[in-house]
Coordinates of C-alpha atoms in Angstrom, one line a residue:
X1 CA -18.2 17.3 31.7
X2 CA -21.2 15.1 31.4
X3 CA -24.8 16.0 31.3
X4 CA -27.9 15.2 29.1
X5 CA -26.4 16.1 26.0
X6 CA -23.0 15.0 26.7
X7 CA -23.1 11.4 28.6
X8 CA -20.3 10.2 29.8
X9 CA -19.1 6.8 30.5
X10 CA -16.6 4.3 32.1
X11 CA -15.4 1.8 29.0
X12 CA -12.7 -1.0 29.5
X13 CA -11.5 -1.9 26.0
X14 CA -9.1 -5.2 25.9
X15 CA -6.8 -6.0 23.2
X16 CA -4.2 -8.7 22.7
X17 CA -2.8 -7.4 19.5
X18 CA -0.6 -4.1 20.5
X19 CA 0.8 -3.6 17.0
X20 CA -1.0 -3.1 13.5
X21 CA -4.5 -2.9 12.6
X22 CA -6.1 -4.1 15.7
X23 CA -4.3 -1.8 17.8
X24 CA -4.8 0.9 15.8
X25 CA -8.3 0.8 15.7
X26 CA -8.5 0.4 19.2
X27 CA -6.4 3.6 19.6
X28 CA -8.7 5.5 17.9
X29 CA -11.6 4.6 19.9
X30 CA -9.7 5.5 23.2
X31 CA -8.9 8.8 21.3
X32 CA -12.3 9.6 20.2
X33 CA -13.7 8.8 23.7
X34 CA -11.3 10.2 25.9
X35 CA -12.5 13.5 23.7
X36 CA -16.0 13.3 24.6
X37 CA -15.0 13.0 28.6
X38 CA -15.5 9.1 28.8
X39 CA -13.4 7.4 31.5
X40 CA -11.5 4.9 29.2
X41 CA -9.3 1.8 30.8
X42 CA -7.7 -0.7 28.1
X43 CA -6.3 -3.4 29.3
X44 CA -3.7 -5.0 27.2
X45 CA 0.4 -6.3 27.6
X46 CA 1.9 -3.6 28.7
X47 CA 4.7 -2.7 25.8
X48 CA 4.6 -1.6 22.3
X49 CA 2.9 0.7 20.6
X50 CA -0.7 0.3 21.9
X51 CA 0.2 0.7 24.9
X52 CA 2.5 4.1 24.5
X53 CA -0.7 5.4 23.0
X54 CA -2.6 4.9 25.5
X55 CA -1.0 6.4 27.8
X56 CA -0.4 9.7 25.7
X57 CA -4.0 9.8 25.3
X58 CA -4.7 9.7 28.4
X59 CA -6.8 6.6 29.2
X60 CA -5.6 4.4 31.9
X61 CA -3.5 1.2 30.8
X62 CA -4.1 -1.8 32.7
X63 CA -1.3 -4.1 31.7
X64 CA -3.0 -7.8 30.8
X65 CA -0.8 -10.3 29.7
X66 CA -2.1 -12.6 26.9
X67 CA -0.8 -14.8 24.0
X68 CA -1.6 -14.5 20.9
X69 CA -3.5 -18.3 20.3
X70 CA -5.6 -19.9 22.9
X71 CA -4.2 -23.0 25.1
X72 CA -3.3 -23.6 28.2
X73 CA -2.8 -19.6 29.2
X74 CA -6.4 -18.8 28.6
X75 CA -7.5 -19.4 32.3
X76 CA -4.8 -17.6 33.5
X77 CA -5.9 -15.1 31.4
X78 CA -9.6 -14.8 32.3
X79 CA -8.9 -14.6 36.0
X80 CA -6.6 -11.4 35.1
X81 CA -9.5 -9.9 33.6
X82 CA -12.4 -10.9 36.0
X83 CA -9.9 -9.0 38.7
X84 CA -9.5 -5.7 36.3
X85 CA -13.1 -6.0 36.0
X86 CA -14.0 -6.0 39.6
X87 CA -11.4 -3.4 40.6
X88 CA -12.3 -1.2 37.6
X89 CA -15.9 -1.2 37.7
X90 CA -17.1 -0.2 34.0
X91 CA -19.7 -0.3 32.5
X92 CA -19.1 -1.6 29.4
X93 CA -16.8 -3.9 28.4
X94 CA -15.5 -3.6 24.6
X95 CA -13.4 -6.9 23.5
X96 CA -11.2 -6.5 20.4
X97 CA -10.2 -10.0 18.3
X98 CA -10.0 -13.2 19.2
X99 CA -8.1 -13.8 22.2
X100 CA -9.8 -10.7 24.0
X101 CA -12.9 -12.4 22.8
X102 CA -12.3 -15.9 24.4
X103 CA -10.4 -14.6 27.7
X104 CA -12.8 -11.6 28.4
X105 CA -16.8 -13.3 27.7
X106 CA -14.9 -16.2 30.0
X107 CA -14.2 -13.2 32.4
X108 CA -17.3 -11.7 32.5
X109 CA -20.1 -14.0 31.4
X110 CA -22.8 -11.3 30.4
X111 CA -22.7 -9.9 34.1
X112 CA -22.3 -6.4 32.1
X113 CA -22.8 -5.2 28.8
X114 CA -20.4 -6.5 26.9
X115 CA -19.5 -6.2 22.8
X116 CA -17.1 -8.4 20.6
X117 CA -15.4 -7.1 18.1
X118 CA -13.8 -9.8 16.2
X119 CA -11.5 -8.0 13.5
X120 CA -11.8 -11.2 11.8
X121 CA -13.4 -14.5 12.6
X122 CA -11.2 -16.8 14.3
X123 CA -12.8 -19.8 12.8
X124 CA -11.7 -18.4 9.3
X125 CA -7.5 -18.8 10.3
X126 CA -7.8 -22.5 10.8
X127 CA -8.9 -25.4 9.1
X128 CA -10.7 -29.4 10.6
X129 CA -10.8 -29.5 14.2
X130 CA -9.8 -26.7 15.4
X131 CA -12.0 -24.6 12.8
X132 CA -14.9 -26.8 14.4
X133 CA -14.3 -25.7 17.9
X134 CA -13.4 -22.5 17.1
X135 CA -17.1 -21.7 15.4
X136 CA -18.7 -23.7 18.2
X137 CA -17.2 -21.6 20.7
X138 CA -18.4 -18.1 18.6
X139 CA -21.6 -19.9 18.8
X140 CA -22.1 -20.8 22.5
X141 CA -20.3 -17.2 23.7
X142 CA -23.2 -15.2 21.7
X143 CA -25.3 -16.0 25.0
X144 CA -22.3 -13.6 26.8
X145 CA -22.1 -11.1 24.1
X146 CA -24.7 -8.2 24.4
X147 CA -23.4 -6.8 20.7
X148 CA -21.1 -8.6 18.2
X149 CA -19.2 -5.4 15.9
X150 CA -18.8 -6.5 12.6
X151 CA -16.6 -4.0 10.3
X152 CA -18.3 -4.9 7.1
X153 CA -21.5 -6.5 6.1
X154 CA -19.4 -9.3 4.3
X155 CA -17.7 -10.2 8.3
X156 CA -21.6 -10.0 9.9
X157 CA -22.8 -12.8 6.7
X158 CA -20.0 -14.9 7.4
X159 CA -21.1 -14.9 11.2
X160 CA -24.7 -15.4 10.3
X161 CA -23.7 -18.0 8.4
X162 CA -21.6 -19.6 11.4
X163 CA -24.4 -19.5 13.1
X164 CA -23.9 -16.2 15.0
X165 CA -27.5 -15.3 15.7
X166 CA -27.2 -12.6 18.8
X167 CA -27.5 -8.5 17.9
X168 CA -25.0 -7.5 15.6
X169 CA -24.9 -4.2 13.8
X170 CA -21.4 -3.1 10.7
X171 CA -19.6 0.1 12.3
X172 CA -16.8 0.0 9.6
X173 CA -13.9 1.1 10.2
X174 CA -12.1 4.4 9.5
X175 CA -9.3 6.5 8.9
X176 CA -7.9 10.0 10.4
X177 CA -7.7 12.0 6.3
X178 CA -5.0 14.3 8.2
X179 CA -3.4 11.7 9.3
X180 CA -2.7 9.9 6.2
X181 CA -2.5 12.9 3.9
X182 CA -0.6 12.6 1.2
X183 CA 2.9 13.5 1.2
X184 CA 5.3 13.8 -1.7
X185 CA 6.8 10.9 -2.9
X186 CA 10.3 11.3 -4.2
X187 CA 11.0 13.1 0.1
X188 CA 9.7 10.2 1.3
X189 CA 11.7 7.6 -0.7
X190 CA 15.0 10.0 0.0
X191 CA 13.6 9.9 4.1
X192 CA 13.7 6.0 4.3
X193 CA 16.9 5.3 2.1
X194 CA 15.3 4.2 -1.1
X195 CA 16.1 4.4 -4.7
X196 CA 14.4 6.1 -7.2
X197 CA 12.4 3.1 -9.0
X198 CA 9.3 1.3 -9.4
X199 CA 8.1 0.7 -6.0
X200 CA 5.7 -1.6 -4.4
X201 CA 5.0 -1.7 0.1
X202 CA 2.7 -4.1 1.3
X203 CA 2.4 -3.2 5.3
X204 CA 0.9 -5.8 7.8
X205 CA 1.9 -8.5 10.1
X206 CA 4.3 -11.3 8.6
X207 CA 1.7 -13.6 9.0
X208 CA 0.0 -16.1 7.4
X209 CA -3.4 -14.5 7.1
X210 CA -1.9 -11.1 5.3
X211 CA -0.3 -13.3 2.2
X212 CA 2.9 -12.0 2.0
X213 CA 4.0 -15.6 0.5
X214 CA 1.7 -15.2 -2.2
X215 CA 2.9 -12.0 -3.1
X216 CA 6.7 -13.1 -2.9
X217 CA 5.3 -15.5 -5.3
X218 CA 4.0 -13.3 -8.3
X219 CA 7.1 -11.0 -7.5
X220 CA 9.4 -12.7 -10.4
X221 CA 6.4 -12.1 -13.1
X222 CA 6.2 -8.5 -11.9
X223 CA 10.2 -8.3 -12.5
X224 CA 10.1 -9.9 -15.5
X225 CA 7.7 -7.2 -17.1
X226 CA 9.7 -4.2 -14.4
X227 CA 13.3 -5.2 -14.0
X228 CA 14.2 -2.0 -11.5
X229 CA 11.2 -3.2 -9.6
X230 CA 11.5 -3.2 -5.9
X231 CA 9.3 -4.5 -3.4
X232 CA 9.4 -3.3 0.4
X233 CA 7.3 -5.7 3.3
X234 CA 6.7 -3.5 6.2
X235 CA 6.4 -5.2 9.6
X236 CA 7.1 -7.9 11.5
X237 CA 5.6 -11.4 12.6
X238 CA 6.0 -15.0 12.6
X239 CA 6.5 -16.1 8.7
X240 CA 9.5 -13.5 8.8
X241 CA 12.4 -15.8 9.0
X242 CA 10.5 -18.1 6.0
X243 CA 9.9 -15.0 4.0
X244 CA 13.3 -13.9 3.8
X245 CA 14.5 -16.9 2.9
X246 CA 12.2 -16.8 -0.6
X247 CA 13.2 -13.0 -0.6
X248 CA 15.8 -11.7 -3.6
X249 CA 17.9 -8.5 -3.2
X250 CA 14.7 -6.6 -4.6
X251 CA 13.2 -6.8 -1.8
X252 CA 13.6 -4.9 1.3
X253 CA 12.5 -5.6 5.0
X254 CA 11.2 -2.9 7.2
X255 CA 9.9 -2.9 10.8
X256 CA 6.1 -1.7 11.1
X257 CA 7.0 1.8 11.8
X258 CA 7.3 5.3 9.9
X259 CA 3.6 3.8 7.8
X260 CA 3.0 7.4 6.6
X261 CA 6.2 7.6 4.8
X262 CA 6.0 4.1 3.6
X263 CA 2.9 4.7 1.7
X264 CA 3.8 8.1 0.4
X265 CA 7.1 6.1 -1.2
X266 CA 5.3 3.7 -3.0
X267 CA 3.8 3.8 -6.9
X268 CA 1.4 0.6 -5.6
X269 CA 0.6 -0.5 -2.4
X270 CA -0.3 -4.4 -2.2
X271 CA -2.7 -6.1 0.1
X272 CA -2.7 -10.1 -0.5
X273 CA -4.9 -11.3 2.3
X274 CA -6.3 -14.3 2.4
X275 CA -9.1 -13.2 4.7
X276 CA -10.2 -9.9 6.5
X277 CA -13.1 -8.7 7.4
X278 CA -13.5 -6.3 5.4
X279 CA -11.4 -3.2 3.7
X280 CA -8.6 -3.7 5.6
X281 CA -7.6 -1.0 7.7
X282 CA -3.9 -0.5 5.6
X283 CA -6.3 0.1 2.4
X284 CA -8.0 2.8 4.0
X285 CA -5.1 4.6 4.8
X286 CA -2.8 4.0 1.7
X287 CA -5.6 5.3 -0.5
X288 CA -6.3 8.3 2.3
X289 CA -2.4 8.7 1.6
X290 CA -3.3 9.2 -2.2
X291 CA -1.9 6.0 -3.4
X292 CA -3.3 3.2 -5.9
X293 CA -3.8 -0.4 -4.2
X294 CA -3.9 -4.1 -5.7
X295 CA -5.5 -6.5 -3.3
X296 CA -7.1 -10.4 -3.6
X297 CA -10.9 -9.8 -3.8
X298 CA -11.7 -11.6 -0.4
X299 CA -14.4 -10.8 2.0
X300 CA -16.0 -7.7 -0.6
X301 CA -13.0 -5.7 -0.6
X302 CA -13.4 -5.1 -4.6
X303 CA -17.0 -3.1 -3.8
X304 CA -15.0 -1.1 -1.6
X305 CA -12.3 -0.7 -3.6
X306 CA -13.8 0.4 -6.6
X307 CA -12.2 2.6 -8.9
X308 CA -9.0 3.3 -6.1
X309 CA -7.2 0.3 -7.3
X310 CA -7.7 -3.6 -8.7
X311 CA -9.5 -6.2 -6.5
X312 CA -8.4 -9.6 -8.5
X313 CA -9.2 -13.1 -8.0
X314 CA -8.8 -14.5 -4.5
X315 CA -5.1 -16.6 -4.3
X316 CA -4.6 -15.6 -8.1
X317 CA -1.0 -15.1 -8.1
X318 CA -0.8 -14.0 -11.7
X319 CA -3.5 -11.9 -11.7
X320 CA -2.1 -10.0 -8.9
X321 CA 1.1 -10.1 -10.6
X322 CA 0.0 -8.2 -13.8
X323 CA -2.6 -5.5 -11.7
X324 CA 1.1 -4.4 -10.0
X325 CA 2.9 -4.6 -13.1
X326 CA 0.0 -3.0 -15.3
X327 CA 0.3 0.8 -12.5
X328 CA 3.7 0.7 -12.6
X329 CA 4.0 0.6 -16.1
X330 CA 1.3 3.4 -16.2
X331 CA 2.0 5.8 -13.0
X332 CA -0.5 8.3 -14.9
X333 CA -3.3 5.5 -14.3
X334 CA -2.2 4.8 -11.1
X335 CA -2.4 8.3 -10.2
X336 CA -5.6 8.7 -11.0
X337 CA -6.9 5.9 -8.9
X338 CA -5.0 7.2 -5.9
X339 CA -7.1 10.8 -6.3
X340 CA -10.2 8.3 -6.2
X341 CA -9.0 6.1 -3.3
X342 CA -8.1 10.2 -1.3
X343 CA -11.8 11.0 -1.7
X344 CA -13.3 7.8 -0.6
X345 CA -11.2 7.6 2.2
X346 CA -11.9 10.8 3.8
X347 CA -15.5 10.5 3.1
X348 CA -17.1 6.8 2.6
X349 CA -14.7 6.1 5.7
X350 CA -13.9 9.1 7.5
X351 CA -12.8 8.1 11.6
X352 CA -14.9 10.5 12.9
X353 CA -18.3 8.7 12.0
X354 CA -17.2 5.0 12.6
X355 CA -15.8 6.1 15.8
X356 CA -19.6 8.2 16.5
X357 CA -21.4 5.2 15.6
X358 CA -19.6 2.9 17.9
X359 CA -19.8 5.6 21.1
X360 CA -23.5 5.9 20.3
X361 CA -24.1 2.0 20.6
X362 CA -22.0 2.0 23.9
X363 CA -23.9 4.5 25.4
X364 CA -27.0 3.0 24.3
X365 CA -25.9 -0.5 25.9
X366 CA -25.4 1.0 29.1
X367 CA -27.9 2.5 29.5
X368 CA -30.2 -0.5 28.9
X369 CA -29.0 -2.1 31.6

């Protein structure tokens, strides 16, 4: 129950994305609030994996449906939330991403306390014209945005730099350590039907942002050095059907599912994003799961990397190429990274204290109004 020591509060989180990192950061937050006694509504489409969780937690789904881009479907959009908004009453509203950005300040319009989490700039996924608009728009809605949530400090410089001049305060996010614990390797290959050899995953949407292309692309140099070397994208998205097509029989294609067991089963997990806003979320949790990562240094990730894994050159294709081939040549070294990625993980970037951080600066916006 609530009182002066435990506040409660009625939060409306919306999300587009009901799959991968997005969602699952959202998921935790519902978690972590239902917990402390909060009334929690999320209003998102009503299938997949978001919304199942939801409801198991607890919180009350309020089924919203969005596209992913913005056109034509965003007033459409808005009105659906200015209605959940009237009916539901909270008092804060917590928008995750881009389109829940763009649909839900249109919604609401600063007439409650209202935070924007971007996950991301949306002006850094396109290029002329639309990049334009897309920063002028982050600009203007700022006067609708009582707290923009930036993950890292390198996401809240890249919105200064935009222009983005409103509050703004880093809440990174964070990972559940028993979760993610490590689990032994050789089960977890035999579990999902793989071989015994040199294995690299790379999990995240099949999307232009998460670089799966690139990676496909310093595969062959990695096979060259690691002939029995096999490669396993996990998840599904748009560039699927092109990524298969530049795919040989070493590598495998697997829906976004069963993530625990996909990190245990690999020697290296790869992240070849073009952009994120910080860490991404499937760093955290393959080095929570005790397992060595390569990743393009974009966005800071190689100061939070450290000594877990290798940050290489953004878009260097052959640099990425030899940090893979270098740890699975040398499981010992790769080992001993993973032990470093397990105890920054479950420290540095524990759930429990990005998920504190963001319930305390809720609180504290309602209660300014």
């Amino acid at each position: 129950m609530g009182g002066p020591e435990n506040p409660t509060l009625r939060v409306l989180h919306v999300s587009q994305p009901v799959e991968a990192g997005v969602a699952r950061v959202v998921a935790g937050l519902v978690a972590d609030q239902r917990r402390r006694g909060w009334e929690v509504l999320v209003a998102c489409p009503g299938e997949g994996w978001l919304a199942d969780t939801v409801r198991a937690a607890g919180a009350r789904l309020l089924p919203w449906r969005a596209s992913r881009s913005p056109g034509p479907s965003v007033p459409g959009e808005a009105a659906a939330l200015r209605r959940v908004v009237a009916a539901t009453d909270p008092q804060v509203v917590h928008l995750h991403s881009a389109k829940a950005g763009l649909a839900g300040r249109l919604a609401v319009r600063g007439r409650r306390p209202t935070v924007f989490q971007p996950h991301a700039w949306s002006f850094e996924a396109v290029t002329g014209p639309v990049q334009t608009a897309s920063r002028g728009w982050e600009r203007f809605a700022q006067r609708w945005t009582e707290l923009t949530l930036c993950v890292s400090e390198a996401e809240l410089a890249t919105g200064r730099a935009a222009g983005m001049t409103g509050p703004a305060v880093v809440a990174p996010n964070g990972v559940e350590p028993q979760v993610w614990a490590p689990r032994d390797r050789a089960t977890a290959r035999d579990a999902l039907g793989l071989a015994p050899a040199p294995t690299v995953v790379c999990v995240g949407r099949l999307a232009r942002q998460k670089g799966q292309d690139m990676l496909l692309e310093a595969w062959p140099g990695v096979r060259r050095a690691v002939p029995d070397a096999r490669l396993v994208l996990v998840g599904t998205g748009p560039d699927e059907a092109a990524l298969r097509a530049r795919a040989d029989d070493s590598v495998r294609f697997a829906p976004g599912e069963r993530l625990a067991e996909w990190y245990a089963a690999a020697d290296v997990v790869a992240v070849p994003s073009r952009w994120e806003a910080g860490l991404p979320l499937v760093a955290m949790e393959a080095m929570a799961g005790q397992r060595s990562v390569v990743a393009f240094d974009v966005a800071g990730i190689g100061g939070y990397l450290g000594d877990a894994g290798a940050a290489v050159p953004p878009f260097d294709v052959e640099a990425f190429a030899a940090a893979l081939t270098a740890r699975l040549l040398d499981p010992a070294a790769a080992a001993r990274e993973a032990e470093v990625g397990r105890a920054v993980a479950t420290t540095r970037f524990a759930a429990a204290t990005s998920q504190a951080a963001v319930a305390e600066h809720l609180l504290r916006l309602a209660g300014a109004r």
